[in-house]
Tab-separated table of C-alpha atoms and ligand atoms in Angstrom:
chain	number	residue	atom	x	y	z
A	1	UNK	CA	0.467	33.125	-1.563
A	2	UNK	CA	-0.615	36.415	0.049
A	3	UNK	CA	0.612	39.939	0.417
A	4	UNK	CA	0.888	41.294	3.920
A	5	UNK	CA	-0.897	44.525	2.970
A	6	UNK	CA	-3.882	42.443	1.827
A	7	UNK	CA	-3.795	40.418	5.040
A	8	UNK	CA	-3.715	43.654	7.062
A	9	UNK	CA	-6.628	45.051	5.033
A	10	UNK	CA	-8.679	41.996	6.018
A	11	UNK	CA	-8.309	42.623	9.773
A	12	UNK	CA	-5.898	42.457	12.687
A	13	UNK	CA	-3.139	39.926	12.031
A	14	UNK	CA	-1.246	37.371	14.074
A	15	UNK	CA	2.338	36.629	13.047
A	16	UNK	CA	5.235	34.697	14.554
A	17	UNK	CA	8.978	35.218	14.137
A	18	UNK	CA	11.609	32.462	14.054
A	19	UNK	CA	15.351	32.199	13.544
A	20	UNK	CA	17.031	29.647	11.308
A	21	UNK	CA	18.559	27.130	13.749
A	22	UNK	CA	22.262	26.323	13.681
A	23	UNK	CA	22.073	22.528	14.082
A	24	UNK	CA	19.841	19.502	13.624
A	25	UNK	CA	18.579	19.551	17.226
A	26	UNK	CA	17.433	23.142	16.709
A	27	UNK	CA	15.912	22.219	13.352
A	28	UNK	CA	13.869	19.398	14.942
A	29	UNK	CA	12.613	21.753	17.609
A	30	UNK	CA	11.701	24.394	15.055
A	31	UNK	CA	9.737	21.870	12.976
A	32	UNK	CA	7.734	20.959	16.106
A	33	UNK	CA	7.240	24.630	16.939
A	34	UNK	CA	6.015	25.362	13.409
A	35	UNK	CA	3.619	22.416	13.550
A	36	UNK	CA	2.142	23.675	16.797
A	37	UNK	CA	1.986	27.376	15.965
A	38	UNK	CA	0.620	26.913	12.438
A	39	UNK	CA	-2.501	25.469	14.091
A	40	UNK	CA	-3.325	29.022	15.255
A	41	UNK	CA	-3.751	29.982	11.575
A	42	UNK	CA	-1.412	32.983	11.787
A	43	UNK	CA	-1.618	35.370	8.832
A	44	UNK	CA	2.144	35.063	8.335
A	45	UNK	CA	5.413	33.899	9.840
A	46	UNK	CA	8.833	35.470	9.365
A	47	UNK	CA	12.371	34.086	9.425
A	48	UNK	CA	15.342	36.180	10.538
A	49	UNK	CA	18.569	36.596	8.604
A	50	UNK	CA	21.974	36.234	10.266
A	51	UNK	CA	24.327	39.164	10.034
A	52	UNK	CA	27.052	38.486	7.518
A	53	UNK	CA	24.928	36.038	5.609
A	54	UNK	CA	25.709	33.098	7.879
A	55	UNK	CA	22.121	31.903	7.732
A	56	UNK	CA	21.476	32.955	4.137
A	57	UNK	CA	20.700	29.443	2.888
A	58	UNK	CA	18.730	28.332	5.936
A	59	UNK	CA	16.513	31.453	5.902
A	60	UNK	CA	15.464	30.636	2.344
A	61	UNK	CA	14.957	26.944	3.198
A	62	UNK	CA	12.803	27.708	6.229
A	63	UNK	CA	10.696	30.206	4.291
A	64	UNK	CA	10.002	27.471	1.748
A	65	UNK	CA	9.259	24.918	4.486
A	66	UNK	CA	6.750	27.239	6.163
A	67	UNK	CA	4.961	27.947	2.887
A	68	UNK	CA	5.041	24.486	1.361
A	69	UNK	CA	4.740	22.268	4.402
A	70	UNK	CA	2.653	24.355	6.782
A	71	UNK	CA	0.699	26.425	4.216
A	72	UNK	CA	1.381	29.682	6.036
A	73	UNK	CA	2.591	32.860	4.299
A	74	UNK	CA	6.292	33.215	5.105
A	75	UNK	CA	8.416	36.346	4.915
A	76	UNK	CA	12.215	36.328	4.828
A	77	UNK	CA	14.210	39.046	6.602
A	78	UNK	CA	17.162	40.458	4.667
A	79	UNK	CA	19.957	42.661	5.999
A	80	UNK	CA	22.511	44.979	4.387
A	81	UNK	CA	25.363	43.678	6.489
A	82	UNK	CA	28.429	42.529	4.544
A	83	UNK	CA	26.556	42.225	1.236
A	84	UNK	CA	27.553	43.635	-2.134
A	85	UNK	CA	24.895	44.801	-4.619
A	86	UNK	CA	25.421	41.650	-6.693
A	87	UNK	CA	24.878	39.425	-3.689
A	88	UNK	CA	21.658	41.197	-2.753
A	89	UNK	CA	20.502	41.027	-6.381
A	90	UNK	CA	21.182	37.256	-6.387
A	91	UNK	CA	19.220	36.757	-3.161
A	92	UNK	CA	16.295	38.711	-4.595
A	93	UNK	CA	16.433	36.559	-7.738
A	94	UNK	CA	16.323	33.379	-5.645
A	95	UNK	CA	13.319	34.626	-3.718
A	96	UNK	CA	11.573	35.637	-6.948
A	97	UNK	CA	11.940	32.118	-8.260
A	98	UNK	CA	10.518	30.822	-4.972
A	99	UNK	CA	7.421	33.022	-5.404
A	100	UNK	CA	8.089	35.226	-2.369
A	101	UNK	CA	5.655	38.174	-2.077
A	102	UNK	CA	6.874	39.947	1.079
A	103	UNK	CA	10.235	40.849	2.602
A	104	UNK	CA	11.491	42.629	5.710
A	105	UNK	CA	14.362	44.957	4.744
A	106	UNK	CA	16.796	45.645	7.587
A	107	UNK	CA	20.195	47.098	8.180
A	108	UNK	CA	21.423	44.414	10.581
A	109	UNK	CA	24.329	44.953	12.945
A	110	UNK	CA	27.970	44.154	12.362
A	111	UNK	CA	29.722	42.749	15.425
A	112	UNK	CA	31.571	45.517	17.290
A	113	UNK	CA	34.895	46.426	15.739
A	114	UNK	CA	34.167	44.541	12.508
A	115	UNK	CA	34.182	46.514	9.276
A	116	UNK	CA	32.717	45.519	5.959
A	117	UNK	CA	34.305	47.500	3.137
A	118	UNK	CA	32.354	45.704	0.382
A	119	UNK	CA	28.944	46.403	1.922
A	120	UNK	CA	26.743	48.163	-0.643
A	121	UNK	CA	23.971	49.560	1.570
A	122	UNK	CA	24.345	51.412	4.859
A	123	UNK	CA	20.701	51.666	5.829
A	124	UNK	CA	17.533	49.627	5.579
A	125	UNK	CA	15.951	52.424	3.535
A	126	UNK	CA	18.622	52.029	0.800
A	127	UNK	CA	18.113	48.259	0.763
A	128	UNK	CA	14.334	48.707	0.576
A	129	UNK	CA	14.728	51.076	-2.413
A	130	UNK	CA	16.968	48.555	-4.193
A	131	UNK	CA	14.383	45.787	-3.640
A	132	UNK	CA	11.553	48.094	-4.741
A	133	UNK	CA	13.312	48.769	-8.070
A	134	UNK	CA	13.502	45.049	-8.788
A	135	UNK	CA	10.270	43.589	-7.449
A	136	UNK	CA	6.616	44.329	-6.835
A	137	UNK	CA	6.814	42.772	-3.345
A	138	UNK	CA	5.342	44.203	-0.179
A	139	UNK	CA	8.311	45.618	1.714
A	140	UNK	CA	8.347	45.863	5.480
A	141	UNK	CA	10.895	47.617	7.695
A	142	UNK	CA	11.822	47.632	11.375
A	143	UNK	CA	10.419	50.292	13.691
A	144	UNK	CA	11.908	51.396	17.005
A	145	UNK	CA	9.187	53.153	19.051
A	146	UNK	CA	11.595	53.803	21.932
A	147	UNK	CA	14.278	55.048	19.533
A	148	UNK	CA	17.236	53.241	17.984
A	149	UNK	CA	20.164	52.727	20.413
A	150	UNK	CA	22.711	54.196	17.994
A	151	UNK	CA	20.634	57.227	17.013
A	152	UNK	CA	22.450	60.556	16.921
A	153	UNK	CA	19.445	62.191	18.629
A	154	UNK	CA	15.779	61.483	19.307
A	155	UNK	CA	14.769	63.963	16.594
A	156	UNK	CA	17.202	62.591	13.967
A	157	UNK	CA	15.999	59.073	14.711
A	158	UNK	CA	12.335	60.009	14.423
A	159	UNK	CA	12.950	61.848	11.132
A	160	UNK	CA	14.811	58.858	9.743
A	161	UNK	CA	12.135	56.419	10.881
A	162	UNK	CA	9.411	58.670	9.462
A	163	UNK	CA	11.111	58.783	6.046
A	164	UNK	CA	11.777	55.058	6.069
A	165	UNK	CA	8.242	54.111	7.095
A	166	UNK	CA	6.661	56.537	4.615
A	167	UNK	CA	8.175	54.463	1.785
A	168	UNK	CA	7.466	51.046	3.307
A	169	UNK	CA	4.290	48.977	3.018
A	170	UNK	CA	4.305	48.054	6.709
A	171	UNK	CA	6.615	48.009	9.701
A	172	UNK	CA	7.219	45.645	12.607
A	173	UNK	CA	8.474	47.051	15.897
A	174	UNK	CA	11.252	46.048	18.174
A	175	UNK	CA	9.752	44.312	21.229
A	176	UNK	CA	8.746	46.520	24.137
A	177	UNK	CA	6.612	46.274	27.268
A	178	UNK	CA	4.742	49.584	27.374
A	179	UNK	CA	1.829	50.127	25.009
A	180	UNK	CA	2.096	53.893	25.529
A	181	UNK	CA	5.450	54.010	23.697
A	182	UNK	CA	3.824	52.312	20.707
A	183	UNK	CA	0.847	54.687	20.844
A	184	UNK	CA	3.087	57.736	21.068
A	185	UNK	CA	5.225	56.548	18.146
A	186	UNK	CA	2.221	55.904	15.892
A	187	UNK	CA	0.770	59.314	16.823
A	188	UNK	CA	4.086	61.003	15.990
A	189	UNK	CA	4.115	59.315	12.584
A	190	UNK	CA	0.505	60.272	12.012
A	191	UNK	CA	1.258	63.914	12.888
A	192	UNK	CA	3.956	63.767	10.185
A	193	UNK	CA	1.483	62.386	7.646
A	194	UNK	CA	2.605	58.726	7.750
A	195	UNK	CA	-0.090	56.091	8.160
A	196	UNK	CA	1.959	52.995	7.257
A	197	UNK	CA	0.669	50.067	9.364
A	198	UNK	CA	3.000	49.449	12.317
A	199	UNK	CA	2.686	45.951	13.762
A	200	UNK	CA	3.923	45.830	17.369
A	201	UNK	CA	6.387	43.079	18.296
A	202	UNK	CA	5.743	41.175	21.521
A	203	UNK	CA	8.247	38.964	23.311
A	204	UNK	CA	6.732	37.002	26.237
A	205	UNK	CA	9.202	37.808	29.031
A	206	UNK	CA	9.958	34.386	30.483
A	207	UNK	CA	13.728	34.666	30.881
A	208	UNK	CA	15.011	37.609	32.957
A	209	UNK	CA	18.652	37.419	31.857
A	210	UNK	CA	17.760	37.127	28.175
A	211	UNK	CA	15.262	39.990	28.183
A	212	UNK	CA	17.621	42.149	30.211
A	213	UNK	CA	20.434	41.592	27.687
A	214	UNK	CA	18.252	42.206	24.637
A	215	UNK	CA	16.497	45.236	26.153
A	216	UNK	CA	19.882	46.785	26.913
A	217	UNK	CA	21.056	46.142	23.335
A	218	UNK	CA	17.874	47.582	21.835
A	219	UNK	CA	17.536	50.413	24.371
A	220	UNK	CA	14.007	49.325	25.240
A	221	UNK	CA	12.653	49.556	28.762
A	222	UNK	CA	12.344	46.331	30.741
A	223	UNK	CA	9.911	47.534	33.411
A	224	UNK	CA	11.028	46.996	36.987
A	225	UNK	CA	7.671	45.551	38.046
A	226	UNK	CA	7.926	42.772	35.449
A	227	UNK	CA	11.520	41.992	36.381
A	228	UNK	CA	10.603	41.774	40.082
A	229	UNK	CA	7.694	39.434	39.447
A	230	UNK	CA	9.897	37.150	37.357
A	231	UNK	CA	12.704	37.195	39.913
A	232	UNK	CA	10.328	36.181	42.679
A	233	UNK	CA	8.946	33.243	40.696
A	234	UNK	CA	10.007	29.913	42.214
A	235	UNK	CA	9.937	27.736	39.110
A	236	UNK	CA	10.359	27.968	35.346
A	237	UNK	CA	6.648	27.132	34.995
A	238	UNK	CA	5.746	30.107	37.190
A	239	UNK	CA	8.021	32.390	35.154
A	240	UNK	CA	6.379	31.219	31.939
A	241	UNK	CA	2.934	31.923	33.407
A	242	UNK	CA	3.989	35.460	34.344
A	243	UNK	CA	5.583	36.005	30.926
A	244	UNK	CA	2.426	34.863	29.159
A	245	UNK	CA	0.216	37.040	31.363
A	246	UNK	CA	2.373	40.124	30.689
A	247	UNK	CA	2.375	39.446	26.939
A	248	UNK	CA	-1.387	38.842	26.814
A	249	UNK	CA	-2.188	42.044	28.719
A	250	UNK	CA	0.159	44.022	26.480
A	251	UNK	CA	-1.269	42.417	23.322
A	252	UNK	CA	-4.841	43.220	24.390
A	253	UNK	CA	-3.898	46.826	25.105
A	254	UNK	CA	-2.191	47.171	21.707
A	255	UNK	CA	-5.065	45.592	19.800
A	256	UNK	CA	-7.539	47.838	21.644
A	257	UNK	CA	-5.413	50.838	20.644
A	258	UNK	CA	-6.041	49.772	17.043
A	259	UNK	CA	-2.712	48.107	16.265
A	260	UNK	CA	-2.974	46.351	12.878
A	261	UNK	CA	-1.870	43.067	14.427
A	262	UNK	CA	0.616	41.489	16.805
A	263	UNK	CA	3.957	39.933	15.894
A	264	UNK	CA	5.178	37.407	18.458
A	265	UNK	CA	8.914	36.840	18.857
A	266	UNK	CA	8.999	33.108	19.593
A	267	UNK	CA	12.741	32.384	20.066
A	268	UNK	CA	11.729	29.144	18.282
A	269	UNK	CA	9.713	27.927	21.315
A	270	UNK	CA	6.023	27.227	20.913
A	271	UNK	CA	4.413	27.039	24.336
A	272	UNK	CA	4.331	30.642	25.526
A	273	UNK	CA	3.652	31.932	21.980
A	274	UNK	CA	0.772	29.470	21.605
A	275	UNK	CA	-0.793	30.480	24.920
A	276	UNK	CA	-0.492	34.177	24.070
A	277	UNK	CA	-2.045	33.655	20.615
A	278	UNK	CA	-4.998	31.717	22.087
A	279	UNK	CA	-5.658	34.325	24.759
A	280	UNK	CA	-5.554	37.122	22.158
A	281	UNK	CA	-8.274	35.460	20.089
A	282	UNK	CA	-6.386	33.139	17.738
A	283	UNK	CA	-7.025	29.668	19.245
A	284	UNK	CA	-5.387	26.579	17.733
A	285	UNK	CA	-7.697	24.500	15.557
B	301	FAD	P1	18.058	51.503	9.828
B	301	FAD	O1	16.659	51.970	9.691
B	301	FAD	O2	18.892	51.543	8.593
B	301	FAD	O3	18.817	52.405	10.877
B	301	FAD	C1	18.719	52.268	12.281
B	301	FAD	C2	18.874	53.619	12.922
B	301	FAD	O4	20.073	54.282	12.460
B	301	FAD	C3	17.745	54.579	12.625
B	301	FAD	O5	16.616	54.345	13.427
B	301	FAD	C4	18.430	55.906	12.894
B	301	FAD	O6	18.527	56.179	14.261
B	301	FAD	C5	19.825	55.681	12.357
B	301	FAD	N1	19.889	56.110	10.939
B	301	FAD	C6	19.993	55.310	9.849
B	301	FAD	N2	20.010	56.062	8.711
B	301	FAD	C7	19.919	57.337	9.106
B	301	FAD	C8	19.884	58.564	8.410
B	301	FAD	N3	19.977	58.611	7.076
B	301	FAD	N4	19.754	59.689	9.137
B	301	FAD	C9	19.662	59.656	10.478
B	301	FAD	N5	19.694	58.515	11.198
B	301	FAD	C10	19.823	57.386	10.524
B	301	FAD	N6	18.794	41.998	12.608
B	301	FAD	C11	19.377	41.001	11.887
B	301	FAD	O7	20.614	40.944	11.795
B	301	FAD	N7	18.614	40.041	11.282
B	301	FAD	C12	17.262	40.051	11.337
B	301	FAD	O8	16.602	39.175	10.757
B	301	FAD	C13	16.621	41.085	12.083
B	301	FAD	N8	15.272	41.143	12.171
B	301	FAD	C14	14.674	42.192	12.824
B	301	FAD	C15	13.280	42.261	12.848
B	301	FAD	C16	12.636	43.310	13.492
B	301	FAD	C17	11.128	43.373	13.478
B	301	FAD	C18	13.412	44.318	14.148
B	301	FAD	C19	12.740	45.442	14.862
B	301	FAD	C20	14.793	44.241	14.147
B	301	FAD	C21	15.447	43.186	13.477
B	301	FAD	N9	16.837	43.089	13.416
B	301	FAD	C22	17.441	42.072	12.710
B	301	FAD	C23	17.684	44.052	14.133
B	301	FAD	C24	18.087	45.260	13.257
B	301	FAD	O9	18.931	44.838	12.224
B	301	FAD	C25	18.769	46.274	14.164
B	301	FAD	O10	17.823	46.847	15.030
B	301	FAD	C26	19.594	47.339	13.469
B	301	FAD	O11	20.412	47.992	14.436
B	301	FAD	C27	18.761	48.431	12.817
B	301	FAD	O12	18.112	47.975	11.750
B	301	FAD	P2	17.111	48.934	10.928
B	301	FAD	O13	16.676	48.130	9.788
B	301	FAD	O14	16.104	49.578	11.797
B	301	FAD	O15	18.180	50.048	10.444
């Protein structure tokens, strides 16, 4: 359908991220979410990939559903975790036959204490190279403006990210709540001669416990002022309103800074994502 680099060339993009649900109830909800969010005419949607290949089939199925049923460009995520070279080659072959044009190449995380002796690739960069040798797809990678939690040092992490992004067609960031971290990261890349488009990820903070857990895992700051506002909210509706307001203000700041687009982490729910998209200039038709 469309390459993400071409979509980015045409102007700032809106994209949404989903996860393949585990059961029929989740699948019904995701279909409703897709129906609602596709009305915002996002430039693309992406579908995550479960570590260990547990959602291998569903990721492919949902990518096809998004493209065929909702006529939106859909990008699968793919991780290194627990995969041999042959398995990755087979997945690439499947996606080629589906007409996929874009992919997000990731390392993924093995659960703590679990080892995967047969795993062929240790880093996203190695996976991206393997895909590049076999396809002419646009290849995206993950970016971590606040640093990766398992990095040996800030400098080693930045060097790695710089090398990885230099070879990628675009990157999507981990979610964060301070535009200045994004700005600083992009400036650091630029100073190192890397101008790969970096699309910031935005997660409307509507659930304190969830954001707290994920921020801790990703080593991203969950600003105290946002947490306090959410904790003082009396109802779920009030929390959603605060979450949307925070996400909209952040999105506006990022777009004004010249970000190539915004990527909204939906958690498979439509309401907050839809309100954020409308307020950022992508109303539903
Ligand atoms: P890599 O870039 O391979 O490495 C992560 C870090 O390890 C680097 O930043 C660096 O600090 C260090 N490192 C790696 N190689 C070197 C080196 N050679 N020298 C020095 N340091 C090095 N996970 C899933 O399981 N499924 C998904 O679908 C998924 N989607 C994601 C989408 C986005 C937009 C983002 C931001 C993350 C996603 N993740 C997903 C999570 C991701 O898998 C984790 O963040 C993982 O820990 C790192 O993945 P990566 O691709 O950035 O890894």
